[in-house]
Amino acid sequence: MLKRGKKLAMIGMAVLMAASVFTGCGNSSGKTSDGKVEISWMASTQPQEKVIYQKIIKKFEQKYPNVKIKFITADSDTYNQKLTAAASSNTLPDVYYVGSGDVRKWADNNQLLDIQKYVDQSKLDDMWTSALDSYRYNGKEIGKGDLYALPRSTGPFIMAYNKTMFEKAGIPLPDPKKPYTWDQFVQIAKQLTKDTNGDGKMDQFGTGLAAQFSLQSFVWSNGGDWLDDTHKKVTVDTPEFIEALQYFVDMQNKYKITPSISETQSLGGYQRWLKGQMAFYAAATWDISTFNKSLPFDYGLMTPPVSPKTNKPATWVQSVGFGISAKTKHPKEAVQFITYLSADKEGNKEEAAEDLQMPNVKSVADSDYFSKAKPVNISEFKNAVENYGRRMPAEYTYTSAWYDEFFTNIQPVLDGKVSPSEYCKKEQPKMQKLLDDSYKQQQAAKKK
Ligand code: CA
């Protein structure tokens, strides 16, 4: 069974101060025996990514012959553990992955180098501003101040549709220039929710989205949010928020365009999408390689549907970056290396060609390497990053417990047993307390 969310799990990592096993990633002299500067890089890689990175490293070493890269790979299951161990024993590799939500934590704990004075700005001009901003931190807020990492990947979460299903039903394909309103979305999804063989059981559904990953788009498009602008007040009890959650729940319980609870238990939404039983499903950049290889139907990408209140689409964008240990002996060379990994055009092209990610470099994203890749409207990812992507709410805060709390007990709401209004009003004070705690923890970490 194909599993989703491996990269999501990695992105969400909060890896500090747990185990204390010496892993030997660290670099005591920082020089090789023949006098070159040695930069260690620990990465979690898939086999095909490893090959691409080895090529990129080779090219980098040709360009900078005084530098040797020590490439340490781990699979995604053990990477976090290894990195945590290295952090707690002060043996972090020179270069490591930092999730866009974890910059504050690594920086506040003096593990992550402020790279601002070492970066060559001219190399960053062709990169997504929003992706770079995810790694800016001024000691108080994320998104402002000095750079602490450079993006490895930028992943917006948009929507995919089953093109074959549309064509069979004679329904016009989604307009790439004009997103559906919520009403239109429900109407089309209703037409595509069917018992195709007349046995009384549904075999085809409009959609079936997971709240953890898809609710954000609906809330934001309706003008709601989890936090106010100061990021200090939880706002899940506002009318805009509650209305969006109501719509989300109505897709199952009122409009019946999703599998029922028991149908979901027998087969999850992602599996149904892969089998061609669903008209609309969520899609991130890291899904594309799987979709292209394994979907038994044609598919397309589209902007998520918009609330009639704002007519503006919204979605979240997460990123993983290359950070540098605050204890590196060679900050200049380490920054040269991550700049190469992040911003090199040839490297970006190779990665795009392998369906690994959306290019970090804008001109590569505009070129045929990406814009002509499958599926046809893959540039919707670019549109999301440039025009309607946002950071996940917990990326603004020191801890995410306040945010996680919202989803921990949400199932009865999704099942139609508790009203969104009742739930949100009950959750707000609980979440607010956890958020207040988060600010206290941040204060305490900074005093150290
Ligand atoms: Ca049937």
mmCIF file of C-alpha atoms in Angstrom, residues 156-439:
data_model
loop_
_atom_site.group_PDB
_atom_site.id
_atom_site.type_symbol
_atom_site.label_atom_id
_atom_site.label_comp_id
_atom_site.label_asym_id
_atom_site.label_seq_id
_atom_site.Cartn_x
_atom_site.Cartn_y
_atom_site.Cartn_z
ATOM 1 C CA PRO A 156 2.624 24.061 -1.982
ATOM 2 C CA PHE A 157 -0.455 21.948 -1.326
ATOM 3 C CA ILE A 158 -2.946 22.370 -4.178
ATOM 4 C CA MET A 159 -5.672 20.255 -5.751
ATOM 5 C CA ALA A 160 -5.636 17.493 -8.343
ATOM 6 C CA TYR A 161 -8.592 16.266 -10.405
ATOM 7 C CA ASN A 162 -9.266 13.028 -12.243
ATOM 8 C CA LYS A 163 -9.350 14.198 -15.853
ATOM 9 C CA THR A 164 -10.511 10.841 -17.179
ATOM 10 C CA MET A 165 -13.514 10.918 -14.853
ATOM 11 C CA PHE A 166 -14.478 14.411 -16.071
ATOM 12 C CA GLU A 167 -14.225 13.345 -19.701
ATOM 13 C CA LYS A 168 -16.299 10.195 -19.182
ATOM 14 C CA ALA A 169 -19.022 12.247 -17.514
ATOM 15 C CA GLY A 170 -18.870 14.955 -20.188
ATOM 16 C CA ILE A 171 -18.110 17.662 -17.658
ATOM 17 C CA PRO A 172 -15.911 20.575 -18.824
ATOM 18 C CA LEU A 173 -12.452 20.489 -17.233
ATOM 19 C CA PRO A 174 -11.666 22.990 -14.483
ATOM 20 C CA ASP A 175 -10.679 26.386 -15.875
ATOM 21 C CA PRO A 176 -7.011 26.966 -15.022
ATOM 22 C CA LYS A 177 -7.651 30.724 -14.869
ATOM 23 C CA LYS A 178 -10.792 30.717 -12.751
ATOM 24 C CA PRO A 179 -11.085 28.557 -9.646
ATOM 25 C CA TYR A 180 -14.407 27.009 -8.642
ATOM 26 C CA THR A 181 -16.396 28.709 -5.953
ATOM 27 C CA TRP A 182 -17.340 26.448 -3.049
ATOM 28 C CA ASP A 183 -20.834 26.055 -4.550
ATOM 29 C CA GLN A 184 -19.526 25.095 -7.972
ATOM 30 C CA PHE A 185 -17.124 22.669 -6.372
ATOM 31 C CA VAL A 186 -19.965 20.912 -4.538
ATOM 32 C CA GLN A 187 -22.123 20.825 -7.681
ATOM 33 C CA ILE A 188 -19.454 19.160 -9.809
ATOM 34 C CA ALA A 189 -18.498 16.819 -6.987
ATOM 35 C CA LYS A 190 -22.151 15.804 -6.621
ATOM 36 C CA GLN A 191 -22.378 14.950 -10.312
ATOM 37 C CA LEU A 192 -19.319 12.763 -9.977
ATOM 38 C CA THR A 193 -20.437 10.932 -6.828
ATOM 39 C CA LYS A 194 -21.987 7.788 -8.256
ATOM 40 C CA ASP A 195 -22.998 4.189 -7.910
ATOM 41 C CA THR A 196 -21.571 3.240 -11.275
ATOM 42 C CA ASN A 197 -22.688 -0.401 -11.365
ATOM 43 C CA GLY A 198 -26.091 -0.089 -9.736
ATOM 44 C CA ASP A 199 -25.422 -2.380 -6.780
ATOM 45 C CA GLY A 200 -26.567 0.233 -4.306
ATOM 46 C CA LYS A 201 -23.066 1.041 -3.102
ATOM 47 C CA MET A 202 -21.170 4.123 -4.164
ATOM 48 C CA ASP A 203 -18.003 3.478 -6.150
ATOM 49 C CA GLN A 204 -17.070 7.002 -7.128
ATOM 50 C CA PHE A 205 -16.835 10.121 -4.962
ATOM 51 C CA GLY A 206 -16.415 13.859 -5.435
ATOM 52 C CA THR A 207 -13.675 14.207 -2.870
ATOM 53 C CA GLY A 208 -12.505 13.127 0.588
ATOM 54 C CA LEU A 209 -9.958 15.518 2.034
ATOM 55 C CA ALA A 210 -8.053 15.137 5.296
ATOM 56 C CA ALA A 211 -8.797 18.030 7.654
ATOM 57 C CA GLN A 212 -5.184 18.248 8.894
ATOM 58 C CA PHE A 213 -3.922 19.110 5.435
ATOM 59 C CA SER A 214 -6.886 20.653 3.646
ATOM 60 C CA LEU A 215 -8.933 22.639 6.147
ATOM 61 C CA GLN A 216 -6.416 25.531 6.062
ATOM 62 C CA SER A 217 -7.282 26.351 2.462
ATOM 63 C CA PHE A 218 -10.996 26.669 3.267
ATOM 64 C CA VAL A 219 -10.483 28.676 6.458
ATOM 65 C CA TRP A 220 -8.072 31.140 4.869
ATOM 66 C CA SER A 221 -10.152 31.555 1.734
ATOM 67 C CA ASN A 222 -13.104 32.449 3.942
ATOM 68 C CA GLY A 223 -11.084 35.182 5.679
ATOM 69 C CA GLY A 224 -10.462 33.174 8.853
ATOM 70 C CA ASP A 225 -7.239 32.048 10.483
ATOM 71 C CA TRP A 226 -5.838 30.237 13.500
ATOM 72 C CA LEU A 227 -4.000 33.310 14.811
ATOM 73 C CA ASP A 228 -4.414 37.059 14.682
ATOM 74 C CA ASP A 229 -1.723 39.266 13.102
ATOM 75 C CA THR A 230 0.319 39.439 16.288
ATOM 76 C CA HIS A 231 0.424 35.606 16.399
ATOM 77 C CA LYS A 232 -0.467 35.841 20.077
ATOM 78 C CA LYS A 233 -4.216 35.323 19.971
ATOM 79 C CA VAL A 234 -5.984 32.151 18.848
ATOM 80 C CA THR A 235 -8.863 33.055 16.531
ATOM 81 C CA VAL A 236 -10.574 29.743 15.803
ATOM 82 C CA ASP A 237 -13.789 30.990 17.415
ATOM 83 C CA THR A 238 -14.438 33.716 14.822
ATOM 84 C CA PRO A 239 -17.465 33.458 12.501
ATOM 85 C CA GLU A 240 -15.225 33.201 9.394
ATOM 86 C CA PHE A 241 -13.395 30.256 10.867
ATOM 87 C CA ILE A 242 -16.482 28.435 12.096
ATOM 88 C CA GLU A 243 -18.266 28.924 8.762
ATOM 89 C CA ALA A 244 -15.352 27.374 6.875
ATOM 90 C CA LEU A 245 -15.214 24.376 9.191
ATOM 91 C CA GLN A 246 -18.975 23.995 8.736
ATOM 92 C CA TYR A 247 -18.551 23.899 4.964
ATOM 93 C CA PHE A 248 -15.749 21.369 5.294
ATOM 94 C CA VAL A 249 -17.934 19.116 7.458
ATOM 95 C CA ASP A 250 -20.935 19.613 5.170
ATOM 96 C CA MET A 251 -19.041 18.043 2.279
ATOM 97 C CA GLN A 252 -19.452 14.745 4.061
ATOM 98 C CA ASN A 253 -22.582 15.090 6.128
ATOM 99 C CA LYS A 254 -24.809 17.382 4.089
ATOM 100 C CA TYR A 255 -23.684 17.290 0.466
ATOM 101 C CA LYS A 256 -22.515 13.682 0.696
ATOM 102 C CA ILE A 257 -19.760 14.111 -1.858
ATOM 103 C CA THR A 258 -17.208 12.144 0.176
ATOM 104 C CA PRO A 259 -17.068 8.514 1.299
ATOM 105 C CA SER A 260 -19.097 7.932 4.463
ATOM 106 C CA ILE A 261 -17.339 7.238 7.752
ATOM 107 C CA SER A 262 -17.588 3.465 7.261
ATOM 108 C CA GLU A 263 -16.528 3.708 3.630
ATOM 109 C CA THR A 264 -13.472 5.714 4.724
ATOM 110 C CA GLN A 265 -12.648 3.081 7.305
ATOM 111 C CA SER A 266 -12.635 0.379 4.638
ATOM 112 C CA LEU A 267 -10.484 2.432 2.267
ATOM 113 C CA GLY A 268 -8.915 5.845 2.942
ATOM 114 C CA GLY A 269 -9.287 8.872 0.682
ATOM 115 C CA TYR A 270 -5.740 8.766 -0.636
ATOM 116 C CA GLN A 271 -6.089 5.125 -1.673
ATOM 117 C CA ARG A 272 -9.418 5.838 -3.354
ATOM 118 C CA TRP A 273 -7.866 8.717 -5.279
ATOM 119 C CA LEU A 274 -5.000 6.484 -6.440
ATOM 120 C CA LYS A 275 -7.491 3.875 -7.633
ATOM 121 C CA GLY A 276 -9.450 6.427 -9.639
ATOM 122 C CA GLN A 277 -12.496 6.534 -7.368
ATOM 123 C CA MET A 278 -12.278 10.231 -6.530
ATOM 124 C CA ALA A 279 -12.787 13.337 -8.664
ATOM 125 C CA PHE A 280 -10.752 15.801 -6.553
ATOM 126 C CA TYR A 281 -7.873 15.236 -4.197
ATOM 127 C CA ALA A 282 -5.102 17.271 -2.600
ATOM 128 C CA ALA A 283 -1.684 17.275 -4.271
ATOM 129 C CA ALA A 284 1.712 18.493 -3.131
ATOM 130 C CA THR A 285 4.875 18.670 -5.217
ATOM 131 C CA TRP A 286 6.200 15.515 -3.550
ATOM 132 C CA ASP A 287 3.130 13.587 -4.749
ATOM 133 C CA ILE A 288 3.778 14.231 -8.430
ATOM 134 C CA SER A 289 6.402 11.573 -8.927
ATOM 135 C CA THR A 290 4.056 8.919 -7.469
ATOM 136 C CA PHE A 291 1.043 10.246 -9.365
ATOM 137 C CA ASN A 292 2.910 10.261 -12.674
ATOM 138 C CA LYS A 293 4.159 6.739 -12.184
ATOM 139 C CA SER A 294 1.148 5.017 -10.709
ATOM 140 C CA LEU A 295 -2.175 6.694 -11.493
ATOM 141 C CA PRO A 296 -4.232 4.510 -13.851
ATOM 142 C CA PHE A 297 -5.936 7.631 -15.283
ATOM 143 C CA ASP A 298 -5.098 11.120 -16.581
ATOM 144 C CA TYR A 299 -5.087 13.895 -14.046
ATOM 145 C CA GLY A 300 -4.694 17.619 -13.849
ATOM 146 C CA LEU A 301 -3.887 20.224 -11.223
ATOM 147 C CA MET A 302 -6.019 23.161 -10.214
ATOM 148 C CA THR A 303 -6.356 26.035 -7.766
ATOM 149 C CA PRO A 304 -8.299 25.009 -4.631
ATOM 150 C CA PRO A 305 -11.932 26.227 -4.611
ATOM 151 C CA VAL A 306 -12.634 29.703 -3.265
ATOM 152 C CA SER A 307 -15.057 30.988 -0.669
ATOM 153 C CA PRO A 308 -17.744 33.304 -2.085
ATOM 154 C CA LYS A 309 -16.828 35.681 0.732
ATOM 155 C CA THR A 310 -13.409 36.593 -0.647
ATOM 156 C CA ASN A 311 -13.124 34.833 -4.023
ATOM 157 C CA LYS A 312 -9.461 34.423 -3.139
ATOM 158 C CA PRO A 313 -7.719 31.069 -3.106
ATOM 159 C CA ALA A 314 -5.344 30.085 -0.331
ATOM 160 C CA THR A 315 -3.167 27.170 0.603
ATOM 161 C CA TRP A 316 -0.162 26.324 2.702
ATOM 162 C CA VAL A 317 3.395 26.030 1.526
ATOM 163 C CA GLN A 318 6.004 24.149 3.453
ATOM 164 C CA SER A 319 9.665 24.078 2.810
ATOM 165 C CA VAL A 320 12.711 22.153 3.903
ATOM 166 C CA GLY A 321 15.990 24.006 3.904
ATOM 167 C CA PHE A 322 19.723 23.591 4.139
ATOM 168 C CA GLY A 323 21.012 24.967 7.428
ATOM 169 C CA ILE A 324 24.533 25.252 8.769
ATOM 170 C CA SER A 325 25.761 24.347 12.219
ATOM 171 C CA ALA A 326 26.541 27.401 14.332
ATOM 172 C CA LYS A 327 29.759 25.596 15.282
ATOM 173 C CA THR A 328 31.073 25.082 11.767
ATOM 174 C CA LYS A 329 34.751 25.923 11.323
ATOM 175 C CA HIS A 330 34.211 26.997 7.727
ATOM 176 C CA PRO A 331 31.123 29.173 7.441
ATOM 177 C CA LYS A 332 32.178 30.733 4.135
ATOM 178 C CA GLU A 333 32.675 27.417 2.332
ATOM 179 C CA ALA A 334 29.586 25.871 3.956
ATOM 180 C CA VAL A 335 27.472 28.776 2.671
ATOM 181 C CA GLN A 336 29.033 28.448 -0.785
ATOM 182 C CA PHE A 337 28.003 24.811 -0.726
ATOM 183 C CA ILE A 338 24.378 25.313 0.350
ATOM 184 C CA THR A 339 24.037 28.161 -2.126
ATOM 185 C CA TYR A 340 25.136 25.730 -4.808
ATOM 186 C CA LEU A 341 22.707 23.035 -3.604
ATOM 187 C CA SER A 342 19.825 25.451 -3.366
ATOM 188 C CA ALA A 343 20.379 27.820 -6.258
ATOM 189 C CA ASP A 344 22.461 26.061 -8.903
ATOM 190 C CA LYS A 345 20.468 26.026 -12.144
ATOM 191 C CA GLU A 346 21.821 22.743 -13.456
ATOM 192 C CA GLY A 347 21.171 20.993 -10.152
ATOM 193 C CA ASN A 348 17.651 22.412 -10.088
ATOM 194 C CA LYS A 349 17.045 21.132 -13.606
ATOM 195 C CA GLU A 350 18.225 17.647 -12.733
ATOM 196 C CA GLU A 351 15.928 17.561 -9.751
ATOM 197 C CA ALA A 352 12.980 18.864 -11.738
ATOM 198 C CA ALA A 353 13.642 16.276 -14.424
ATOM 199 C CA GLU A 354 13.428 13.574 -11.756
ATOM 200 C CA ASP A 355 10.108 14.981 -10.486
ATOM 201 C CA LEU A 356 11.691 15.520 -7.151
ATOM 202 C CA GLN A 357 10.609 19.033 -6.458
ATOM 203 C CA MET A 358 9.588 22.359 -7.826
ATOM 204 C CA PRO A 359 12.737 24.262 -8.849
ATOM 205 C CA ASN A 360 13.981 26.773 -6.293
ATOM 206 C CA VAL A 361 15.198 28.952 -9.130
ATOM 207 C CA LYS A 362 12.388 30.906 -10.776
ATOM 208 C CA SER A 363 13.850 30.892 -14.271
ATOM 209 C CA VAL A 364 14.186 27.100 -14.108
ATOM 210 C CA ALA A 365 10.559 26.835 -12.986
ATOM 211 C CA ASP A 366 9.609 28.967 -15.995
ATOM 212 C CA SER A 367 11.674 26.878 -18.377
ATOM 213 C CA ASP A 368 10.544 23.742 -20.195
ATOM 214 C CA TYR A 369 12.232 21.506 -17.641
ATOM 215 C CA PHE A 370 9.433 22.220 -15.267
ATOM 216 C CA SER A 371 6.584 23.955 -17.062
ATOM 217 C CA LYS A 372 6.347 21.247 -19.714
ATOM 218 C CA ALA A 373 6.595 18.405 -17.209
ATOM 219 C CA LYS A 374 3.619 16.180 -16.478
ATOM 220 C CA PRO A 375 0.813 16.906 -15.688
ATOM 221 C CA VAL A 376 0.045 19.656 -18.177
ATOM 222 C CA ASN A 377 -0.769 22.402 -15.697
ATOM 223 C CA ILE A 378 2.074 21.707 -13.257
ATOM 224 C CA SER A 379 2.725 25.458 -13.182
ATOM 225 C CA GLU A 380 -0.169 25.746 -10.746
ATOM 226 C CA PHE A 381 2.433 24.986 -8.061
ATOM 227 C CA LYS A 382 4.263 28.115 -9.142
ATOM 228 C CA ASN A 383 1.053 30.097 -9.085
ATOM 229 C CA ALA A 384 0.443 28.918 -5.508
ATOM 230 C CA VAL A 385 3.914 29.882 -4.303
ATOM 231 C CA GLU A 386 3.827 33.261 -5.995
ATOM 232 C CA ASN A 387 0.230 34.235 -5.398
ATOM 233 C CA TYR A 388 -1.697 32.419 -2.730
ATOM 234 C CA GLY A 389 0.569 30.262 -0.563
ATOM 235 C CA ARG A 390 0.964 30.841 3.156
ATOM 236 C CA ARG A 391 2.943 29.469 6.062
ATOM 237 C CA MET A 392 1.354 26.915 8.379
ATOM 238 C CA PRO A 393 0.118 28.707 11.541
ATOM 239 C CA ALA A 394 2.490 26.900 13.903
ATOM 240 C CA GLU A 395 5.507 28.085 11.934
ATOM 241 C CA TYR A 396 5.071 31.458 13.596
ATOM 242 C CA THR A 397 5.312 30.061 17.110
ATOM 243 C CA TYR A 398 7.972 28.422 19.254
ATOM 244 C CA THR A 399 5.996 25.216 19.844
ATOM 245 C CA SER A 400 3.101 23.688 17.940
ATOM 246 C CA ALA A 401 1.135 22.065 20.792
ATOM 247 C CA TRP A 402 -1.510 24.820 20.630
ATOM 248 C CA TYR A 403 -2.101 24.103 16.935
ATOM 249 C CA ASP A 404 -1.986 20.308 17.244
ATOM 250 C CA GLU A 405 -4.654 20.557 19.960
ATOM 251 C CA PHE A 406 -7.173 21.714 17.361
ATOM 252 C CA PHE A 407 -6.852 18.519 15.327
ATOM 253 C CA THR A 408 -6.476 16.102 18.231
ATOM 254 C CA ASN A 409 -10.155 15.960 19.073
ATOM 255 C CA ILE A 410 -11.731 17.018 15.794
ATOM 256 C CA GLN A 411 -13.082 13.631 14.686
ATOM 257 C CA PRO A 412 -16.550 13.980 16.310
ATOM 258 C CA VAL A 413 -16.928 17.298 14.425
ATOM 259 C CA LEU A 414 -16.028 15.667 11.120
ATOM 260 C CA ASP A 415 -18.478 12.874 11.911
ATOM 261 C CA GLY A 416 -21.252 15.406 12.476
ATOM 262 C CA LYS A 417 -21.634 14.618 16.175
ATOM 263 C CA VAL A 418 -20.391 17.952 17.515
ATOM 264 C CA SER A 419 -21.165 21.268 15.816
ATOM 265 C CA PRO A 420 -18.223 23.332 14.482
ATOM 266 C CA SER A 421 -19.430 26.302 16.476
ATOM 267 C CA GLU A 422 -19.532 24.397 19.767
ATOM 268 C CA TYR A 423 -16.166 22.807 19.073
ATOM 269 C CA CYS A 424 -14.332 25.992 18.096
ATOM 270 C CA LYS A 425 -15.643 27.888 21.107
ATOM 271 C CA LYS A 426 -14.544 25.111 23.430
ATOM 272 C CA GLU A 427 -11.134 24.747 21.774
ATOM 273 C CA GLN A 428 -10.172 28.425 21.711
ATOM 274 C CA PRO A 429 -9.363 28.768 25.457
ATOM 275 C CA LYS A 430 -7.505 25.444 25.504
ATOM 276 C CA MET A 431 -5.434 26.457 22.517
ATOM 277 C CA GLN A 432 -4.860 29.956 23.894
ATOM 278 C CA LYS A 433 -3.396 28.526 27.073
ATOM 279 C CA LEU A 434 -1.021 26.308 25.105
ATOM 280 C CA LEU A 435 -0.035 29.266 22.937
ATOM 281 C CA ASP A 436 0.681 31.387 26.017
ATOM 282 C CA ASP A 437 2.832 28.533 27.320
ATOM 283 C CA SER A 438 4.690 28.499 24.023
ATOM 284 C CA TYR A 439 5.657 32.164 24.446
#
